[in-house]
XYZ file of C-alpha atoms in Angstrom:
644
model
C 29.041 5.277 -23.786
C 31.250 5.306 -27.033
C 32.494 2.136 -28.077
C 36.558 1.988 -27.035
C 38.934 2.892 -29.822
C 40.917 0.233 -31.445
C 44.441 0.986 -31.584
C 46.385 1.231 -33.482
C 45.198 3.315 -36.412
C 45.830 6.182 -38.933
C 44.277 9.258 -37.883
C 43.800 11.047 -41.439
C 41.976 7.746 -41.986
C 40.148 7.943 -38.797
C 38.257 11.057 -40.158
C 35.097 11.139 -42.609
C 37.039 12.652 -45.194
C 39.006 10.168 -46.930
C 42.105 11.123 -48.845
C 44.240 9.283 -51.039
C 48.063 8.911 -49.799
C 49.594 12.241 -51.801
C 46.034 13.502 -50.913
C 47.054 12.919 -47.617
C 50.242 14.479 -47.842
C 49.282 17.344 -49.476
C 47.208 17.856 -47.255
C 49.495 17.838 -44.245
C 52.530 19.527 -46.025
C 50.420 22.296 -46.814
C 49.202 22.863 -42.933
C 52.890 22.851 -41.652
C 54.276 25.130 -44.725
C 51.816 27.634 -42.735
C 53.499 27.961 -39.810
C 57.000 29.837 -39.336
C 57.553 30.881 -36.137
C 59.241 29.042 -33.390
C 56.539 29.707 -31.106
C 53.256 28.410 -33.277
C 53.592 24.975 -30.847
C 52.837 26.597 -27.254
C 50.815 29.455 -29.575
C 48.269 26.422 -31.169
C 48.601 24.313 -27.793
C 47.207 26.812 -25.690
C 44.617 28.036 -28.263
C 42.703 25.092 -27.850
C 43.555 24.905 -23.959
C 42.239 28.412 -23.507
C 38.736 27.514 -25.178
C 38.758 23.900 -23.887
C 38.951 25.639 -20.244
C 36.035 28.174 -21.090
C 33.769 25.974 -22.663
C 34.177 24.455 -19.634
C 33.134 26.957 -17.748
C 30.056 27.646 -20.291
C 28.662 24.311 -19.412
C 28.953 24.335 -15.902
C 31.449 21.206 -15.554
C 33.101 20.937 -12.445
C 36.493 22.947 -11.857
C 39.337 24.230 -11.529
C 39.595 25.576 -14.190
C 43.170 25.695 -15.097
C 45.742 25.248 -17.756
C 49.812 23.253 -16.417
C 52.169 24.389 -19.035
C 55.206 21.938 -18.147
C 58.792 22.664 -20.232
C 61.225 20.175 -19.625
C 64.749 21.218 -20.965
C 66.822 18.411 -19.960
C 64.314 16.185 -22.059
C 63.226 18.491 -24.567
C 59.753 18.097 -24.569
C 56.844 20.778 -23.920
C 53.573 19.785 -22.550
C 50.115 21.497 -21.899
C 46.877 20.120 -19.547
C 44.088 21.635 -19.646
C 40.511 21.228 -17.172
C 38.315 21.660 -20.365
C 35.518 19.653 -21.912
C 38.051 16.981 -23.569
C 36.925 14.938 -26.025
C 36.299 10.995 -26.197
C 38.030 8.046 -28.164
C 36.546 8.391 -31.352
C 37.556 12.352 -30.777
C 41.386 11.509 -30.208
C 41.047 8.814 -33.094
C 40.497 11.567 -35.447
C 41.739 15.164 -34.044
C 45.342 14.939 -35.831
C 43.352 15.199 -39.485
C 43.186 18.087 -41.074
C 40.544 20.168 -40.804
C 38.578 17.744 -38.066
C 37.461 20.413 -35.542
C 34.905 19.643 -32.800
C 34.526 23.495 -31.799
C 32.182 25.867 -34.079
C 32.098 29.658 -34.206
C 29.133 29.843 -32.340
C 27.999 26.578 -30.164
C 29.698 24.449 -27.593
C 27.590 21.708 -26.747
C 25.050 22.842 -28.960
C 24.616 25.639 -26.375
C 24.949 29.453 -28.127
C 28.402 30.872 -27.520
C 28.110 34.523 -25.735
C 30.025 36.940 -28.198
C 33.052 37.548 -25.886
C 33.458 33.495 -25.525
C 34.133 33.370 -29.549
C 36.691 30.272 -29.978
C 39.861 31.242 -31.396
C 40.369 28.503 -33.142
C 37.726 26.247 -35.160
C 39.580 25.294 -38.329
C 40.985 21.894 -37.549
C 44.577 22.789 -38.481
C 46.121 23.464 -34.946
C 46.316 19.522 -33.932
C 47.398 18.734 -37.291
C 50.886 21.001 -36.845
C 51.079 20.037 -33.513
C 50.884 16.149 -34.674
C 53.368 16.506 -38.101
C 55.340 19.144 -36.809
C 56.997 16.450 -34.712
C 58.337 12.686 -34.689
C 56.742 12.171 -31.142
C 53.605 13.527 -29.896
C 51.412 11.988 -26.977
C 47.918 13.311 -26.689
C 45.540 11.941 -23.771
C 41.950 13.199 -23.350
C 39.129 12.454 -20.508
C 35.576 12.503 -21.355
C 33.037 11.338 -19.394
C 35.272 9.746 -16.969
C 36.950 7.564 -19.766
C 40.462 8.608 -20.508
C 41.894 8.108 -23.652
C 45.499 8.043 -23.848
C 47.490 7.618 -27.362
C 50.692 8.559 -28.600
C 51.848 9.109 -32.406
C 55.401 8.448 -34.003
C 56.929 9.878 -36.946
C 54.420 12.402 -38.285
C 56.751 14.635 -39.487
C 58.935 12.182 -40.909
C 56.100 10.521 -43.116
C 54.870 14.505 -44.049
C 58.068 15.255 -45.549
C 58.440 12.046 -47.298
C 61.364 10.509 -45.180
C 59.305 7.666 -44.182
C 56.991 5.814 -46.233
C 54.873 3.904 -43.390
C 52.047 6.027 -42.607
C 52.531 7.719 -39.031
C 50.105 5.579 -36.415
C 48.052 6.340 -32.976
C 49.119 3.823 -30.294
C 47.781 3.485 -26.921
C 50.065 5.464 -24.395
C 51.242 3.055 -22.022
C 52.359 6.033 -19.500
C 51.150 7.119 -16.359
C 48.164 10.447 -17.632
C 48.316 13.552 -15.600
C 44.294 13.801 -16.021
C 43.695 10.832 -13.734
C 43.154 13.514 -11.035
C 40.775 15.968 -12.975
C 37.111 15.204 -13.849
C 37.631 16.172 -17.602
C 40.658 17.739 -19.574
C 42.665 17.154 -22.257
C 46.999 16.480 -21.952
C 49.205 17.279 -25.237
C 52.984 16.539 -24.900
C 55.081 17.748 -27.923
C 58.536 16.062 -28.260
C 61.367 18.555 -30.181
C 63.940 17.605 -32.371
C 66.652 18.343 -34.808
C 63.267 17.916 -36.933
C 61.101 20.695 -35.021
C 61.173 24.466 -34.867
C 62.912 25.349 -32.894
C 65.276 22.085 -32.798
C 65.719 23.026 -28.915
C 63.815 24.720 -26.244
C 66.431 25.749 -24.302
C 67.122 28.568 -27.803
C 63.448 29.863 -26.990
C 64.324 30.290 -23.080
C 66.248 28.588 -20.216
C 64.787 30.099 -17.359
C 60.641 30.804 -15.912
C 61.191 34.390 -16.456
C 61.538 34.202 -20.027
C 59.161 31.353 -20.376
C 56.324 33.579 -18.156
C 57.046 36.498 -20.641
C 57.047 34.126 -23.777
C 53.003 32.725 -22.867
C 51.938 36.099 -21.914
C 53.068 37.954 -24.938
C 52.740 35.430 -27.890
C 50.054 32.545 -26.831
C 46.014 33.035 -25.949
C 47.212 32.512 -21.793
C 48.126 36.268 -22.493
C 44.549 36.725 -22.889
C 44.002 40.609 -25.147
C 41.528 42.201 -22.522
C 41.309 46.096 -23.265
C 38.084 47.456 -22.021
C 36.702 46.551 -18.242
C 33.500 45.591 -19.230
C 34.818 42.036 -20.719
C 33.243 39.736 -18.646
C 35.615 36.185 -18.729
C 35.931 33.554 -16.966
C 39.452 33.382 -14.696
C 41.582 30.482 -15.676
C 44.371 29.513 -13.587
C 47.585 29.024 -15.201
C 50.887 26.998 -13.728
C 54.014 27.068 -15.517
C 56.509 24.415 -14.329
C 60.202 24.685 -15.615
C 62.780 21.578 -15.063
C 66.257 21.941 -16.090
C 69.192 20.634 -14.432
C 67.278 17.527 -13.072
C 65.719 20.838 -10.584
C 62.083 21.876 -10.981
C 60.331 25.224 -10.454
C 56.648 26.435 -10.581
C 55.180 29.417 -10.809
C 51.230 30.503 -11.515
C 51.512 33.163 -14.250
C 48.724 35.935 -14.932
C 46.096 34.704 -17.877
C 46.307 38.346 -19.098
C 48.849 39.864 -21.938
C 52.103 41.158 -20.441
C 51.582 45.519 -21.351
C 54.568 47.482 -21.099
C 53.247 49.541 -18.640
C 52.736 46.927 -16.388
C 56.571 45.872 -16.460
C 57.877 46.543 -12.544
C 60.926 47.961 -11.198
C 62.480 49.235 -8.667
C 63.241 51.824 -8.886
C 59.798 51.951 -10.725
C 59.302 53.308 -14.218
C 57.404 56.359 -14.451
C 54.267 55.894 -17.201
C 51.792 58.109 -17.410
C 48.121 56.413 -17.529
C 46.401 59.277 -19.880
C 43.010 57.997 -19.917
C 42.987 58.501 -15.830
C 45.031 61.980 -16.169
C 42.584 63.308 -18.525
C 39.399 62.191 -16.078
C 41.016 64.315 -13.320
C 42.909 67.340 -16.004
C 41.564 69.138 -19.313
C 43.565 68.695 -21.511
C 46.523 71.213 -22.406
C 49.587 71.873 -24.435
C 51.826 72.191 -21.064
C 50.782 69.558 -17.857
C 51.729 70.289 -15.089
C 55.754 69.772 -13.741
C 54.797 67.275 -11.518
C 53.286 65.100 -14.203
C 56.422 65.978 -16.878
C 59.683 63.547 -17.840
C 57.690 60.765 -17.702
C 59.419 57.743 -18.990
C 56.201 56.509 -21.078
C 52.633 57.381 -22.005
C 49.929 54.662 -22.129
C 45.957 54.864 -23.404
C 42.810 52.519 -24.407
C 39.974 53.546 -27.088
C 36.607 51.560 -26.949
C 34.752 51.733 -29.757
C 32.849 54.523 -29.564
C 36.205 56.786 -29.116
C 37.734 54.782 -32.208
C 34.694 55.930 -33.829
C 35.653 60.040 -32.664
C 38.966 59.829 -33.501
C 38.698 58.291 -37.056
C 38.091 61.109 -40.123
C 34.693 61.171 -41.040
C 35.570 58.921 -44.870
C 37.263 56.410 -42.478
C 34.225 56.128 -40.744
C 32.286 55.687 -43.694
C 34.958 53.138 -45.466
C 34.670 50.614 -42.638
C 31.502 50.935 -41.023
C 30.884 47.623 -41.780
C 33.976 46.151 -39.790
C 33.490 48.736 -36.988
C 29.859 47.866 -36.207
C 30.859 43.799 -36.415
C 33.964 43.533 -34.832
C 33.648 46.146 -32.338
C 37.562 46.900 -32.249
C 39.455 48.267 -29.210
C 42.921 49.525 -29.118
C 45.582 50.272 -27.020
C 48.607 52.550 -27.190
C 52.385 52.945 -25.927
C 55.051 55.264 -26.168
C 58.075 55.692 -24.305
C 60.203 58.530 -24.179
C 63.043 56.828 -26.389
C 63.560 53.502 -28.267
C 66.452 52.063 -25.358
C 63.318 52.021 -23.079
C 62.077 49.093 -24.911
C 65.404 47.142 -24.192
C 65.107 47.881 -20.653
C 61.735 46.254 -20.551
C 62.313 43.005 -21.696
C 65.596 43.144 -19.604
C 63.106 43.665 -16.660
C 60.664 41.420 -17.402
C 62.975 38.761 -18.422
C 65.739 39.032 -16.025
C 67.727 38.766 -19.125
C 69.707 40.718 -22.218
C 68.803 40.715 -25.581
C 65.283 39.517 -25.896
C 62.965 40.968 -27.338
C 58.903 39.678 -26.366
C 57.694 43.380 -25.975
C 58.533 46.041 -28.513
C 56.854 48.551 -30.959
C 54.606 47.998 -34.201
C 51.452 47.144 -34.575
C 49.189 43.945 -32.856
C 46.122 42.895 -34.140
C 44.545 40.791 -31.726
C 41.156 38.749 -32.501
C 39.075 36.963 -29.782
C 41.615 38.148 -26.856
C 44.409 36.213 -28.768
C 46.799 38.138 -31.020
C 48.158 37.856 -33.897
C 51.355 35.952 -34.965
C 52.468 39.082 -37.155
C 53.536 42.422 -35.917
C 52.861 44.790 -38.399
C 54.787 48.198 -39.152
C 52.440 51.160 -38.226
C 51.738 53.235 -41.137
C 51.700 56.620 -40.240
C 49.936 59.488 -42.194
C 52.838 62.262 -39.917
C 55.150 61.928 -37.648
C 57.028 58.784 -38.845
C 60.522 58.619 -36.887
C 58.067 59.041 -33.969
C 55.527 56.040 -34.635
C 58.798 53.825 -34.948
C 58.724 53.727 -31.349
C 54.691 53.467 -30.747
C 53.419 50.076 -29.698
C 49.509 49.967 -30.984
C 47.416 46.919 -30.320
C 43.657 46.558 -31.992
C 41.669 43.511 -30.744
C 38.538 42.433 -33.243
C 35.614 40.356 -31.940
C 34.768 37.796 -34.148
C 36.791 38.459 -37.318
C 38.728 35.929 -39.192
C 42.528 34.657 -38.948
C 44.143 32.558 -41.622
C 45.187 29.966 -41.079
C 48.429 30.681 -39.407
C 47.168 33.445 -37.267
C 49.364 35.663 -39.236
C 46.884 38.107 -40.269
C 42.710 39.028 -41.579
C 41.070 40.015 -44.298
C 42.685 43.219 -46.290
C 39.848 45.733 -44.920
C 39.712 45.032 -41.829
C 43.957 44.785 -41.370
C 43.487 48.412 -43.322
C 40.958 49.611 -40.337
C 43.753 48.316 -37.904
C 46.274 50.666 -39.436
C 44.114 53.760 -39.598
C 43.167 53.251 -36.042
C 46.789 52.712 -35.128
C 47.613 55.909 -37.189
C 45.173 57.732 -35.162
C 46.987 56.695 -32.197
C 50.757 57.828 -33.132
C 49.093 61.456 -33.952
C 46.954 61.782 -30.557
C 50.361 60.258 -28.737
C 52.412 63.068 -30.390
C 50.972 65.518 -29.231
C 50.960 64.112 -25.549
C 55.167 64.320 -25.944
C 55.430 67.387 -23.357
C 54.785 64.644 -21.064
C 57.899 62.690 -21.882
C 61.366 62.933 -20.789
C 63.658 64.622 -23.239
C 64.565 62.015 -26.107
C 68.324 61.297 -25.519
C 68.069 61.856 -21.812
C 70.510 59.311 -19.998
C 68.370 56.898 -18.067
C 69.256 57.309 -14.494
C 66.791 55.530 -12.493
C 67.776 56.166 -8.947
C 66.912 60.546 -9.578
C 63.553 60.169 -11.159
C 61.008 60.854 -8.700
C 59.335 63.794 -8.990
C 61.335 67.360 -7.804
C 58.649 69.182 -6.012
C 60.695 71.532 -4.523
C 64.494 72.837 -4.547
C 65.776 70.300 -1.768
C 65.041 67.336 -4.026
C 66.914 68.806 -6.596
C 69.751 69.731 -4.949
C 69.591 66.098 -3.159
C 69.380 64.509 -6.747
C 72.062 66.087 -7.894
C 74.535 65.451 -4.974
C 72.964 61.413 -5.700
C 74.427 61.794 -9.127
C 77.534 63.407 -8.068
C 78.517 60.816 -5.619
C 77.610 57.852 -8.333
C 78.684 59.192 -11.673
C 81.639 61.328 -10.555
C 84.181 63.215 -12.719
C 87.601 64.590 -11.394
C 90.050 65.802 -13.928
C 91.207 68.676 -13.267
C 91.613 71.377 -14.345
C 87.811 71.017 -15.128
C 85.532 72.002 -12.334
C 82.909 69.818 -12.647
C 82.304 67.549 -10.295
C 79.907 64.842 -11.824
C 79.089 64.071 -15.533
C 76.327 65.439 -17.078
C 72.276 65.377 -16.110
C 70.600 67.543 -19.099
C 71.862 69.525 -21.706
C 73.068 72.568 -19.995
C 75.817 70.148 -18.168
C 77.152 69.340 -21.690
C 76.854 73.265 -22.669
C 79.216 73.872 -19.734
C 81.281 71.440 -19.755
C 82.312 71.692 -23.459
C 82.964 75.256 -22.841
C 85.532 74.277 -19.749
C 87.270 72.093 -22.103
C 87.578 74.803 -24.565
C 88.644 77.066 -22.409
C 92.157 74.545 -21.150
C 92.880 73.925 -24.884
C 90.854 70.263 -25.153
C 89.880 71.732 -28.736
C 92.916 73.706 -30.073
C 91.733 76.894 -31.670
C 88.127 76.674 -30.793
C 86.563 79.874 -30.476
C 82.694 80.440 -29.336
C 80.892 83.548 -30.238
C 77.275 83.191 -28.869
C 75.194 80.475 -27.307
C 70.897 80.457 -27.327
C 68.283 78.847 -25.991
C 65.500 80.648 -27.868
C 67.303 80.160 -31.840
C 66.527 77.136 -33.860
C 70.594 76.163 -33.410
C 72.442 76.393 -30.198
C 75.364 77.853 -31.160
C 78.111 79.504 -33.476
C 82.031 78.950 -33.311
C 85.065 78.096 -35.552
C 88.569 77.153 -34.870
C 91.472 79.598 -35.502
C 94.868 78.721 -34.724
C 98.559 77.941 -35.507
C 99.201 74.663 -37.246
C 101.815 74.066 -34.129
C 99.721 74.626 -31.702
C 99.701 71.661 -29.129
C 96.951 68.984 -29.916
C 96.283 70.148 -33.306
C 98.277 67.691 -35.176
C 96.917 63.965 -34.770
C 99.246 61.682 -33.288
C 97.818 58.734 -31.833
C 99.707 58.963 -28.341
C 99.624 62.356 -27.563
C 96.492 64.093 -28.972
C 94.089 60.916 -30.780
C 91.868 63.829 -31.256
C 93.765 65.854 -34.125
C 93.688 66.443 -37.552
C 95.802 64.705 -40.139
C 98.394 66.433 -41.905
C 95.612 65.542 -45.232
C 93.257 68.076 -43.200
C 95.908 70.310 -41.955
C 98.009 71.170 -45.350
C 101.412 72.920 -45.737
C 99.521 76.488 -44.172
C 101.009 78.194 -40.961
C 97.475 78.334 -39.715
C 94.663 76.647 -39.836
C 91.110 77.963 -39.414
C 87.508 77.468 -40.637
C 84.317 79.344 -41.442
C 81.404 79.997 -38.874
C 80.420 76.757 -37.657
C 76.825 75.859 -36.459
C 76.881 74.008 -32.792
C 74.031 71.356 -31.533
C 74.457 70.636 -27.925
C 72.488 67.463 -26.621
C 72.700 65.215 -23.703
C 72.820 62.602 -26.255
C 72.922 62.011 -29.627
C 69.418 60.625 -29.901
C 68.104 64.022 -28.983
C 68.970 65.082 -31.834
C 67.812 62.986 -34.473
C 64.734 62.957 -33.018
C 64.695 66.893 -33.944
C 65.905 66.206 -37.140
C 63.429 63.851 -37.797
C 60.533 65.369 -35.966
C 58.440 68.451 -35.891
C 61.592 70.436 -35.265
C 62.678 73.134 -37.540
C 66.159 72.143 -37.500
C 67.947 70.717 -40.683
C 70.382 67.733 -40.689
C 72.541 70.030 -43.244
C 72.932 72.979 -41.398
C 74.534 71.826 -38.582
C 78.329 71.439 -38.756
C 78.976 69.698 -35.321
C 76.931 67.823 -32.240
C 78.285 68.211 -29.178
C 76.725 65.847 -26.531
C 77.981 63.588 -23.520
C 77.546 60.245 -25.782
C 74.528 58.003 -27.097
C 71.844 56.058 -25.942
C 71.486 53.750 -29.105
C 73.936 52.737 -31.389
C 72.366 52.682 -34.615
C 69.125 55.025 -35.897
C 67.475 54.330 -38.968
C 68.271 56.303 -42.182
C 71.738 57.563 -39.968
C 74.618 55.743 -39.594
C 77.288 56.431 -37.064
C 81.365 56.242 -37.526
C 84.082 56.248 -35.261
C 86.811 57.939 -36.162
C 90.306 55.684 -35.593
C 93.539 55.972 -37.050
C 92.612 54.565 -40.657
C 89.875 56.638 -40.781
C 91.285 59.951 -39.673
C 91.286 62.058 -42.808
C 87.743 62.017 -41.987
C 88.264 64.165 -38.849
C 87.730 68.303 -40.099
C 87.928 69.941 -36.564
C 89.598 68.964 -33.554
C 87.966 66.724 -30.945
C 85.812 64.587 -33.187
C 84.911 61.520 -32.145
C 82.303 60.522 -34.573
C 81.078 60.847 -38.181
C 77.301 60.808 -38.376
C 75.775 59.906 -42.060
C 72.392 60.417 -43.109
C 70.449 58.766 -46.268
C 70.659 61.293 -49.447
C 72.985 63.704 -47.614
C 76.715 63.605 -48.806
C 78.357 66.029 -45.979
C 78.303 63.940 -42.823
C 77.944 65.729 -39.517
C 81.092 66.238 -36.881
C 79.989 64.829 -33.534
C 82.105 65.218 -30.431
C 81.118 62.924 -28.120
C 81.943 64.246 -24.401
C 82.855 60.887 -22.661
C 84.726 59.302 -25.824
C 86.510 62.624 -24.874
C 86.849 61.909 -20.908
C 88.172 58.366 -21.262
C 90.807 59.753 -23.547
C 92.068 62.287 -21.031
C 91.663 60.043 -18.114
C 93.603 57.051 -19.663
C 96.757 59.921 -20.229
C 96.678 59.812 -24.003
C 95.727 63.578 -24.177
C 98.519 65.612 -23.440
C 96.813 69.223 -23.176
C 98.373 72.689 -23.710
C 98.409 73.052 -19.588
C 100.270 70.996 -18.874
């Protein structure tokens, strides 16, 4: 039995290495200046949790095995238990010095590690930014049925040189929450206007969020892409207090994929691995299995291996055959899709734990980084392509930011691959700038669903102005077709004229405007027709008119700019005006969109433009006429039309 450690003491003297005081410093500046992100505390908590828990399991000591994640927001403080092998006295006396690890890459216990039980973490740097990071960190461990139970004051103070008194381990008087488990190890981090972040409650205030947060950014959201991994199960309990109330919910020790996000009414996403068991594959699936909202995949090895070009094969042979990487791949039908998944899986707006980019996961952890995806074609699409490559047994910094050049450079080829097998899955995929309407997407086998769908949409997304005749605002892109030429037709746009519409030409459509310059709506005036032109525009002529005009039509704007920036023949310059019901996003990137107002109205060329849409390099914007900017004008009485 170890002899009993004698508090107190100072744990970078506690260690075998021996540093000087600015040694010392140095030292521990230099762990904390790598780390950045306001999640590296739960991140390197539940790193050593995770493998605590399986070595554990590796050497048979009694269960559960289980990990209590407890975030207290009235108090401020986070802490983590863990069932695993904890460590003794003289353990604890040293653990908060840098680079004092008691895990290696390939024994625990002196007992070989299996390769899928690699540790994540064996550098001896996570305990000292858990310990400096903070003024106030308690850290109790069990061993052998001994606990040990200390607490350290003002690390992070002494690290930056605020405090001159080294930082000490004291014995924790308090109550330990391993008195009831056989071995384990308790960490309770204490945040401050010192910490990052300074509060918990700007991470999260409810268990939704907090659920999300472990599963998505710490090693509880365990990377597991192929089902031949063979791990141990770890139990995981998250308990939120806040409001002097407490709640407690067991989580899933497994990363949080978009696919998995549930709804009601559910998303549609497409598993392609188990499509293409059952289908060959094809340019045109089936209807049934069409206007999905998102497209999922995993690649072992050996398909990684297939779907790499014979040089990239040879280039990193080396990291293929030693790090055995898997991937996975997402894509969903349009970039608002991603809000609407962390709204789901959250319960709340404006976070964002999943998204698109590139993860690099090593060990079944990922990465702290999320890397752009660099994309040999098809770049506008990639933006929205989550890929995530998991390495066995490669090498994070220190930070868990990143790995070694060649085999980050393998992680971007292989994530390359994936955007150019994905695009060419995109007949599967609702149309890009499709209006999400949850309640009418199941599947329209036959003509009674779709006339049932449509009376659905009717009855909740109604439109009565007359003189227009239609009854509901529109589903696809033929609604906006005829419902822009009803609003021609009762004078909405003074002077338009159409000459020919076509589904089977690169552009939809060619019309100009040719009119009187009295004709009614065709001078702006903010009261009676917000939609005209300014006498600028309009000049001292008796008529006003314009050359042949090229037409897009589009449910929404995003349609379009995916065309422009896809495969699609069409050219951002050669078309004079979009015409589409409105927009899913509100900015794109290399496009930015204008309103037109009353001190921007010389800006307007043709009547009924609600929008100006820019694009990088290109000094013509595009007109875009935005069908419900349109509406809400006529329905709040500020249009008066020709009619009436």
């Amino acid at each position: 039995m170890p002899s009993p450690t004698k508090f107190p003491l100072d744990p970078l003297q506690a260690s075998d290495t021996i540093f000087a005081d600015a040694a010392r410093r140095r030292a521990v500046m230099g762990v904390l200046e790598s780390y950045h992100s306001n999640y590296d505390v739960p991140s390197e908590a539940l790193q050593n949790a995770v493998d605590a828990v399986e070595d554990a399991g590796l050497l048979g000591l009694k269960g559960p095995h289980m990990i209590h994640v407890v975030v207290d927001l009235d108090d401020n403080w986070i802490s983590f238990l863990d069932s695993g092998v904890g460590m003794d006295s003289d353990q604890v006396a040293c653990a908060f010095a840098p680079h004092v690890s008691f895990k290696t890459a390939s024994t625990v216990g002196g007992k070989p590690v299996k390769r899928q039980h690699l540790h994540r973490g064996y550098k001896g740097i996570g305990m000292t930014f858990l310990a400096y990071s903070t003024d106030d960190i308690r850290l109790h461990s069990k061993k052998g049925g001994i606990v040990t139970k200390a607490r350290m004051r003002y690390g992070n103070s002494w690290a930056i040189g605020n405090r001159n008194e080294p930082a000490l381990l004291v014995e924790d008087s308090d109550s330990s929450p391993l008195d009831s488990l056989s071995q384990g190890t308790y960490v309770r981090v204490q945040f401050s206007q010192r910490t990052r972040p300074k509060s918990l409650r700007h991470l999260a205030a409810s268990i939704d969020v907090w659920d999300v947060i472990l599963r998505t950014r710490t090693a509880v959201g365990q990377i597991l892409l192929t089902s031949s991994e063979d791990v141990d199960e770890i139990e995981v309990d998250l308990t939120l207090r806040i409001g002097g109330q407490e709640d407690t919910h067991r989580i899933s020790p497994s990363f949080l994929y978009p696919h998995e996000v549930v709804r009601l009414p559910p998303f549609r996403f497409l598993d392609l691995d188990d499509y293409y068991a059952r289908h060959p594959e094809q340019s045109a699936p089936p209807s049934q299995f069409q206007r999905q909202d998102g497209v999922f995949l995993h690649w072992d090895k050996d398909r990684i291996v297939r779907e790499l070009t014979e040089d990239q094969r040879t280039t990193y042979k080396t990291q293929l055959e030693q790090y055995k990487p898997t991937s996975y791949g997402f894509i969903p039908y349009q970039a608002s899709v991603w809000g609407e998944l962390n709204r789901v899986a959250t319960q709340h707006k404006n976070r964002t734990h999943l998204d698109s980019g590139l993860l690099i996961a090593v060990n079944r952890q990922r990465l702290a980084d999320v890397f752009d995806i660099d994309p040999s074609r098809f770049v506008t699409f990639s933006k929205n392509v989550l890929a995530i490559v998991h390495y066995h047994g490669a090498k994070p910094d220190h930070g868990r930011k990143t790995i070694d050049t060649e085999s980050t450079q393998l992680a971007q080829r292989i994530g390359d691959r994936m955007v150019q097998y994905l695009a060419r899955q995109r007949s599967f995929l609702r149309p890009p700038g499709e209006e999400d309407v949850p309640k009418l997407r199941q599947v329209e086998r036959d003509h009674e669903d779709w006339k049932h769908n449509v009376r659905n949409h009717s009855e909740s997304n109604p439109l009565d102005i007359p003189p227009i005749r239609y009854r509901s605002t529109p589903l696809t892109e033929q609604d906006v077709v005829g419902l822009f030429h009803q609003m021609c037709a009762i004078g909405v746009f003074p002077g338009a004229r159409v000459y020919a519409t076509s589904q089977s030409k690169t552009y939809d459509c060619l019309m100009d405007f040719d009119c009187a310059t009295d004709l009614p709506g065709l001078s702006y005036d903010p009261e009676k027709s917000p939609l005209g032109l300014s006498p600028f525009v309009l000049g001292d002529t008796s008529t006003f008119g314009t050359h042949y005009l090229t037409v897009e039509f589009k449910n929404n704007l995003d349609g379009l700019i995916a065309d422009l920036d896809g495969e699609s023949p069409k050219q951002f310059d050669k078309v004079d005006i979009c015409v589409c019901w409105s927009s899913v996003d509100s900015t794109f990137e290399r496009y930015e969109l204008e309103v037109l107002r009353e001190e921007n109205v010389d800006g307007r060329k043709y009547p009924g433009t609600t929008h100006l849409l820019h694009r990088d390099g290109v000094q013509k914007p595009m007109a875009v006429i935005m069908l419900k900017s349109v509406i809400q004008l006529m329905e709040s009485g500020r249009m008066i039309l020709p009619a009436e």
